Amino acid sequence: MELVKVSANPIPDGCDVSRVTARDGAPIRVAHWPARQEDTGKAPRGTVCILQGRAEFIEKYAEVVDELLDRGFAVVAFDWRGQGGSYRALPDPKKGHVRSFHHYQRDLDAITERVLERLCPRPFFALAHSMGGAIVLEAARSRKIPFERIVISAPMLGLRLVPNARRAGFVATAATLIGLGGSYVPGGGATSIATKPFAGNLLTSDRKRYERNADVAAALREGAIGDPTIGWINAAFRCMKRLEEPRAPLDIRVPTLILAAGADQVCDTRVSERFGARLKGGGVIVLRGSRHEILMERDEIRDEFWAAFDAFVPGSHALEETPAAGSLARERSAAGEKL
């Protein structure tokens, strides 16, 4: 197996691509990069596992993988079921459908047991985005996970795209119960959001990165899925509802840093701020001017992201240079950063 390559999106060397099977039989596409230090005899600084958002795919994170490898980490990236090169629950591969977000936990278990624990150096860290953030937060709350620390960009804790969340959740549940769960949301279709015009997009203000991702999505063809199904929306609302419980952030024992997007029109940054403020370890930082996909944004926004990452995740070069930087998240959150 190989990753899809386009000239504007070089894939870092040394990648091993394979499939692992979740316990329910779903095949999951995974890519593993050994740490570059292994070539020089130096000890790796650990492994970062990338937990992508809805409708994303491994290839989209090639630049991020390269930046993590430069920091001395091994990297694992995989496609959640329903997207990229992984299992589909419906005959139409453009429908990224799941009945429950608990099914994503099976994917994470398979990656942990068959890739992280067998092939990768410890400690393990999670770098999650949007839907991936919601999945890892729920996992961290309810069960043992392998990660020493978690960094999340723009977590899916509330949706700005949906004006009346309670009503939308009720409608999605009712539609699923009468057998419409496998249908696209009203007005939705098979066109990948990554291939829509740059003008007016809600994901990033960086045209070059947006167009690069569009090229990759076009080359990936069926791997770049379309709009959500009603069933996926129903499952997403149920997951967010569980994370709304007052004890949810208090139950998370893994130190967690949330990087929220100040100009996010997809997920609700205010909800992320409230959640992050109640985390026992870590905190929340709002990156002003950033749209939803922080790691696909302009360089100045990404530089802020990486500064926070380097201060929070042990093992990075920046942490060695600034030992006191681990308090960055709490200091900036306490300073009252606003949108």
Short mmCIF file of C-alpha atoms in Angstrom, two decimals:
data_model
loop_
_atom_site.label_atom_id
_atom_site.label_comp_id
_atom_site.label_asym_id
_atom_site.label_seq_id
_atom_site.Cartn_x
_atom_site.Cartn_y
_atom_site.Cartn_z
CA MET A 1 0.00 0.00 0.00
CA GLU A 2 1.06 3.57 -0.64
CA LEU A 3 -0.25 7.00 0.20
CA VAL A 4 -1.64 9.13 -2.64
CA LYS A 5 1.00 11.59 -3.81
CA VAL A 6 0.65 14.97 -5.50
CA SER A 7 3.52 17.33 -6.30
CA ALA A 8 2.34 20.07 -3.93
CA ASN A 9 2.08 17.65 -0.99
CA PRO A 10 5.29 15.65 -0.57
CA ILE A 11 5.00 12.66 1.74
CA PRO A 12 7.88 12.38 4.25
CA ASP A 13 10.24 9.48 3.55
CA GLY A 14 10.28 6.31 5.60
CA CYS A 15 6.54 5.73 5.78
CA ASP A 16 5.06 2.27 6.22
CA VAL A 17 1.40 2.04 5.17
CA SER A 18 -0.77 -0.91 6.15
CA ARG A 19 -4.22 -1.93 7.35
CA VAL A 20 -5.17 -3.10 10.79
CA THR A 21 -8.49 -4.72 11.66
CA ALA A 22 -10.68 -3.42 14.45
CA ARG A 23 -12.32 -5.98 16.71
CA ASP A 24 -15.58 -5.76 14.73
CA GLY A 25 -13.73 -6.59 11.50
CA ALA A 26 -13.46 -3.05 10.10
CA PRO A 27 -10.18 -2.51 8.17
CA ILE A 28 -8.42 0.74 9.13
CA ARG A 29 -5.70 2.36 6.99
CA VAL A 30 -2.68 3.44 9.02
CA ALA A 31 0.68 5.07 8.28
CA HIS A 32 3.73 4.88 10.54
CA TRP A 33 6.91 6.95 10.35
CA PRO A 34 9.85 5.93 12.59
CA ALA A 35 11.62 8.79 14.33
CA ARG A 36 14.42 10.30 12.28
CA GLN A 37 16.77 9.98 15.26
CA GLU A 38 16.77 6.23 14.77
CA ASP A 39 18.94 6.77 11.69
CA THR A 40 21.55 8.63 13.75
CA GLY A 41 21.52 6.38 16.81
CA LYS A 42 19.78 8.95 18.99
CA ALA A 43 16.81 7.95 21.11
CA PRO A 44 13.38 9.00 19.76
CA ARG A 45 11.45 11.51 21.84
CA GLY A 46 8.27 9.44 21.77
CA THR A 47 5.41 8.98 19.31
CA VAL A 48 2.68 11.39 18.25
CA CYS A 49 -0.56 9.84 17.03
CA ILE A 50 -2.63 12.11 14.78
CA LEU A 51 -6.40 11.81 15.29
CA GLN A 52 -7.95 13.55 12.30
CA GLY A 53 -11.29 15.32 11.98
CA ARG A 54 -14.36 14.32 9.99
CA ALA A 55 -13.82 13.92 6.24
CA GLU A 56 -10.03 14.11 6.54
CA PHE A 57 -7.37 11.63 5.44
CA ILE A 58 -3.76 10.75 6.22
CA GLU A 59 -2.28 12.58 3.23
CA LYS A 60 -3.70 15.91 4.38
CA TYR A 61 -1.30 15.85 7.34
CA ALA A 62 1.94 15.33 5.39
CA GLU A 63 3.26 18.78 6.34
CA VAL A 64 2.35 18.23 9.99
CA VAL A 65 4.01 14.80 9.98
CA ASP A 66 7.22 16.35 8.64
CA GLU A 67 7.17 18.98 11.39
CA LEU A 68 6.70 16.32 14.06
CA LEU A 69 9.53 14.22 12.63
CA ASP A 70 11.76 17.30 12.74
CA ARG A 71 10.91 17.58 16.45
CA GLY A 72 12.26 14.10 17.08
CA PHE A 73 9.04 12.10 17.30
CA ALA A 74 7.88 8.97 15.56
CA VAL A 75 4.44 9.55 13.99
CA VAL A 76 1.33 7.44 13.48
CA ALA A 77 -1.60 8.67 11.38
CA PHE A 78 -4.71 6.75 10.42
CA ASP A 79 -8.10 7.16 8.78
CA TRP A 80 -11.16 6.76 10.98
CA ARG A 81 -13.73 4.30 9.66
CA GLY A 82 -15.98 5.98 7.12
CA GLN A 83 -13.27 8.13 5.51
CA GLY A 84 -9.93 8.05 3.73
CA GLY A 85 -8.81 4.52 2.96
CA SER A 86 -10.70 2.85 5.80
CA TYR A 87 -13.89 0.81 6.13
CA ARG A 88 -17.28 2.08 4.95
CA ALA A 89 -20.52 1.12 6.65
CA LEU A 90 -22.64 1.95 3.58
CA PRO A 91 -22.34 0.89 -0.08
CA ASP A 92 -21.78 4.51 -1.15
CA PRO A 93 -18.11 5.21 -0.23
CA LYS A 94 -18.69 8.98 -0.24
CA LYS A 95 -20.95 8.65 2.81
CA GLY A 96 -18.82 8.79 5.96
CA HIS A 97 -21.43 7.10 8.11
CA VAL A 98 -21.30 5.74 11.66
CA ARG A 99 -24.17 4.80 13.96
CA SER A 100 -22.27 5.63 17.14
CA PHE A 101 -19.05 7.44 18.03
CA HIS A 102 -18.26 4.45 20.24
CA HIS A 103 -17.37 2.66 17.00
CA TYR A 104 -14.46 5.08 16.56
CA GLN A 105 -13.11 3.82 19.88
CA ARG A 106 -12.66 0.44 18.22
CA ASP A 107 -10.43 2.07 15.62
CA LEU A 108 -8.33 3.74 18.32
CA ASP A 109 -8.04 0.44 20.19
CA ALA A 110 -6.79 -1.31 17.05
CA ILE A 111 -4.19 1.39 16.38
CA THR A 112 -3.05 1.26 20.01
CA GLU A 113 -2.74 -2.51 20.20
CA ARG A 114 -1.35 -3.26 16.74
CA VAL A 115 0.74 -0.19 15.91
CA LEU A 116 1.58 2.00 18.90
CA GLU A 117 2.33 -0.75 21.40
CA ARG A 118 4.08 -3.04 18.92
CA LEU A 119 6.10 -0.64 16.78
CA CYS A 120 6.46 2.75 18.43
CA PRO A 121 8.66 4.29 21.12
CA ARG A 122 7.09 5.66 24.29
CA PRO A 123 5.83 8.02 25.55
CA PHE A 124 2.74 8.32 23.34
CA PHE A 125 1.07 11.69 22.68
CA ALA A 126 -2.19 12.50 20.85
CA LEU A 127 -2.56 15.37 18.39
CA ALA A 128 -6.27 15.56 17.60
CA HIS A 129 -8.46 17.82 15.48
CA SER A 130 -12.20 18.57 15.68
CA MET A 131 -14.07 15.24 15.62
CA GLY A 132 -10.86 13.49 16.65
CA GLY A 133 -10.75 15.79 19.67
CA ALA A 134 -14.24 14.77 20.77
CA ILE A 135 -13.37 11.09 20.33
CA VAL A 136 -10.18 11.26 22.39
CA LEU A 137 -11.80 13.39 25.12
CA GLU A 138 -14.58 10.85 25.53
CA ALA A 139 -12.03 8.04 25.58
CA ALA A 140 -9.89 9.84 28.16
CA ARG A 141 -12.93 10.39 30.33
CA SER A 142 -14.32 6.88 30.34
CA ARG A 143 -11.40 4.48 29.96
CA LYS A 144 -7.67 3.98 29.95
CA ILE A 145 -5.89 5.44 26.93
CA PRO A 146 -2.20 5.17 26.00
CA PHE A 147 -1.40 8.88 25.78
CA GLU A 148 0.73 10.81 28.26
CA ARG A 149 -0.56 14.16 26.97
CA ILE A 150 -3.23 15.32 24.51
CA VAL A 151 -3.20 18.40 22.27
CA ILE A 152 -6.45 19.24 20.46
CA SER A 153 -7.14 21.84 17.79
CA ALA A 154 -10.69 23.20 17.50
CA PRO A 155 -12.45 20.31 19.29
CA MET A 156 -15.95 19.37 18.24
CA LEU A 157 -17.69 20.16 21.52
CA GLY A 158 -20.40 22.34 19.98
CA LEU A 159 -21.38 23.19 16.40
CA ARG A 160 -21.78 26.73 15.11
CA LEU A 161 -22.97 25.41 11.76
CA VAL A 162 -26.18 24.30 13.44
CA PRO A 163 -28.16 27.31 14.77
CA ASN A 164 -30.53 25.35 17.02
CA ALA A 165 -28.59 22.37 18.31
CA ARG A 166 -31.33 20.92 20.49
CA ARG A 167 -33.89 20.95 17.70
CA ALA A 168 -31.38 19.61 15.19
CA GLY A 169 -30.44 16.80 17.56
CA PHE A 170 -34.08 15.87 18.05
CA VAL A 171 -34.75 15.87 14.30
CA ALA A 172 -31.62 13.78 13.60
CA THR A 173 -32.66 11.22 16.20
CA ALA A 174 -36.20 11.01 14.84
CA ALA A 175 -35.01 10.71 11.24
CA THR A 176 -32.58 7.96 12.22
CA LEU A 177 -35.28 6.03 14.03
CA ILE A 178 -37.49 5.99 10.94
CA GLY A 179 -34.69 4.63 8.77
CA LEU A 180 -33.14 7.77 7.25
CA GLY A 181 -29.82 7.55 9.06
CA GLY A 182 -27.94 6.58 5.92
CA SER A 183 -29.15 9.61 3.94
CA TYR A 184 -27.13 12.77 3.51
CA VAL A 185 -28.17 15.68 5.67
CA PRO A 186 -30.75 17.86 3.86
CA GLY A 187 -28.99 19.74 1.08
CA GLY A 188 -25.88 17.58 1.41
CA GLY A 189 -24.18 15.51 -1.24
CA ALA A 190 -21.10 13.58 -2.31
CA THR A 191 -18.81 16.56 -3.05
CA SER A 192 -15.89 16.75 -0.62
CA ILE A 193 -15.74 20.01 1.32
CA ALA A 194 -12.01 20.07 0.54
CA THR A 195 -12.70 20.48 -3.19
CA LYS A 196 -15.17 23.37 -2.93
CA PRO A 197 -14.06 26.91 -3.92
CA PHE A 198 -11.63 28.73 -1.64
CA ALA A 199 -13.76 31.88 -1.56
CA GLY A 200 -16.14 31.72 1.40
CA ASN A 201 -14.65 28.54 2.85
CA LEU A 202 -14.89 28.03 6.63
CA LEU A 203 -11.70 26.01 7.05
CA THR A 204 -8.65 28.23 6.50
CA SER A 205 -7.55 31.66 5.33
CA ASP A 206 -4.45 30.17 3.69
CA ARG A 207 -5.16 29.78 -0.03
CA LYS A 208 -2.02 27.77 -0.79
CA ARG A 209 -2.69 25.11 1.82
CA TYR A 210 -6.37 25.01 0.93
CA GLU A 211 -5.62 24.41 -2.76
CA ARG A 212 -2.97 21.83 -1.88
CA ASN A 213 -5.53 19.89 0.16
CA ALA A 214 -8.04 20.20 -2.67
CA ASP A 215 -5.52 18.62 -5.06
CA VAL A 216 -4.95 15.75 -2.64
CA ALA A 217 -8.70 15.24 -2.13
CA ALA A 218 -9.27 15.11 -5.88
CA ALA A 219 -6.48 12.54 -6.29
CA LEU A 220 -7.85 10.48 -3.39
CA ARG A 221 -11.23 10.29 -5.16
CA GLU A 222 -13.60 8.15 -3.03
CA GLY A 223 -11.32 8.58 -0.03
CA ALA A 224 -12.40 12.23 0.26
CA ILE A 225 -15.96 11.85 1.49
CA GLY A 226 -18.92 14.18 1.09
CA ASP A 227 -21.30 15.80 3.57
CA PRO A 228 -22.39 14.01 6.77
CA THR A 229 -25.20 11.52 6.90
CA ILE A 230 -28.15 12.07 9.22
CA GLY A 231 -26.95 9.09 11.23
CA TRP A 232 -23.48 10.63 11.65
CA ILE A 233 -25.07 13.89 12.83
CA ASN A 234 -27.21 11.95 15.31
CA ALA A 235 -24.13 10.13 16.64
CA ALA A 236 -22.17 13.40 16.85
CA PHE A 237 -24.87 15.12 18.89
CA ARG A 238 -25.01 12.18 21.28
CA CYS A 239 -21.23 12.35 21.77
CA MET A 240 -21.28 16.11 22.37
CA LYS A 241 -24.16 15.67 24.79
CA ARG A 242 -22.10 13.24 26.85
CA LEU A 243 -19.23 15.73 26.93
CA GLU A 244 -21.62 18.46 28.11
CA GLU A 245 -22.07 16.67 31.43
CA PRO A 246 -20.71 18.83 34.27
CA ARG A 247 -18.17 16.24 35.35
CA ALA A 248 -16.82 15.54 31.86
CA PRO A 249 -13.70 17.77 31.98
CA LEU A 250 -13.07 16.87 35.62
CA ASP A 251 -13.05 13.15 34.79
CA ILE A 252 -10.15 13.57 32.32
CA ARG A 253 -6.89 12.71 34.08
CA VAL A 254 -4.58 12.99 31.06
CA PRO A 255 -3.04 16.49 30.80
CA THR A 256 -4.84 18.11 27.87
CA LEU A 257 -4.26 21.36 25.98
CA ILE A 258 -7.02 22.78 23.77
CA LEU A 259 -6.08 25.21 20.99
CA ALA A 260 -9.33 26.86 19.91
CA ALA A 261 -9.83 28.87 16.73
CA GLY A 262 -10.85 32.47 17.31
CA ALA A 263 -12.69 32.78 13.98
CA ASP A 264 -14.16 29.27 13.93
CA GLN A 265 -17.48 29.06 12.08
CA VAL A 266 -17.67 25.26 12.29
CA CYS A 267 -17.20 24.45 15.98
CA ASP A 268 -18.20 26.65 18.91
CA THR A 269 -15.09 28.16 20.48
CA ARG A 270 -17.02 29.38 23.51
CA VAL A 271 -17.88 25.80 24.43
CA SER A 272 -14.21 24.82 24.07
CA GLU A 273 -13.19 27.69 26.35
CA ARG A 274 -15.62 26.62 29.05
CA PHE A 275 -14.55 22.99 28.78
CA GLY A 276 -10.82 23.78 28.74
CA ALA A 277 -11.08 26.09 31.74
CA ARG A 278 -12.26 23.14 33.87
CA LEU A 279 -9.55 20.69 32.85
CA LYS A 280 -7.37 19.70 35.78
CA GLY A 281 -4.21 19.50 33.71
CA GLY A 282 -3.53 21.76 30.73
CA GLY A 283 -6.02 24.42 29.69
CA VAL A 284 -7.21 26.33 26.65
CA ILE A 285 -5.65 28.91 24.34
CA VAL A 286 -7.63 30.82 21.71
CA LEU A 287 -5.71 31.61 18.52
CA ARG A 288 -7.11 34.88 17.25
CA GLY A 289 -8.00 35.06 13.57
CA SER A 290 -7.79 31.33 12.97
CA ARG A 291 -10.54 29.53 11.11
CA HIS A 292 -11.46 25.95 11.96
CA GLU A 293 -8.41 24.10 10.62
CA ILE A 294 -5.63 25.66 12.69
CA LEU A 295 -2.91 23.38 11.31
CA MET A 296 -3.90 24.32 7.75
CA GLU A 297 -3.83 28.06 8.50
CA ARG A 298 -1.37 30.87 7.72
CA ASP A 299 2.19 30.54 9.00
CA GLU A 300 1.76 33.12 11.77
CA ILE A 301 -1.18 31.20 13.24
CA ARG A 302 0.57 27.85 12.87
CA ASP A 303 3.65 29.29 14.59
CA GLU A 304 1.49 30.10 17.61
CA PHE A 305 0.11 26.58 17.58
CA TRP A 306 3.55 24.99 17.49
CA ALA A 307 4.85 27.28 20.23
CA ALA A 308 2.06 26.07 22.49
CA PHE A 309 2.61 22.45 21.45
CA ASP A 310 6.34 22.65 22.14
CA ALA A 311 5.73 24.16 25.56
CA PHE A 312 3.17 21.53 26.53
CA VAL A 313 4.45 18.25 25.11
CA PRO A 314 7.50 16.83 26.91
CA GLY A 315 10.32 15.71 24.70
CA SER A 316 10.35 18.60 22.23
CA HIS A 317 13.42 20.75 21.67
CA ALA A 318 11.56 23.84 22.82
CA LEU A 319 10.74 22.26 26.18
CA GLU A 320 14.42 21.62 26.84
CA GLU A 321 15.23 25.23 26.04
CA THR A 322 12.45 26.71 28.18
CA PRO A 323 11.77 24.40 31.17
CA ALA A 324 9.14 26.71 32.64
CA ALA A 325 7.13 26.84 29.42
CA GLY A 326 4.83 24.01 30.54
CA SER A 327 2.71 26.56 32.39
CA LEU A 328 2.00 28.50 29.18
CA ALA A 329 -1.52 27.17 28.70
CA ARG A 330 -2.61 27.91 32.24
CA GLU A 331 -1.02 31.36 32.23
CA ARG A 332 -2.65 32.44 28.98
CA SER A 333 -6.01 30.95 29.97
CA ALA A 334 -5.88 32.73 33.31
CA ALA A 335 -5.05 35.97 31.53
CA GLY A 336 -8.50 35.77 29.97
CA GLU A 337 -7.81 35.48 26.23
CA LYS A 338 -11.04 36.13 24.35
CA LEU A 339 -12.22 35.76 20.76
#
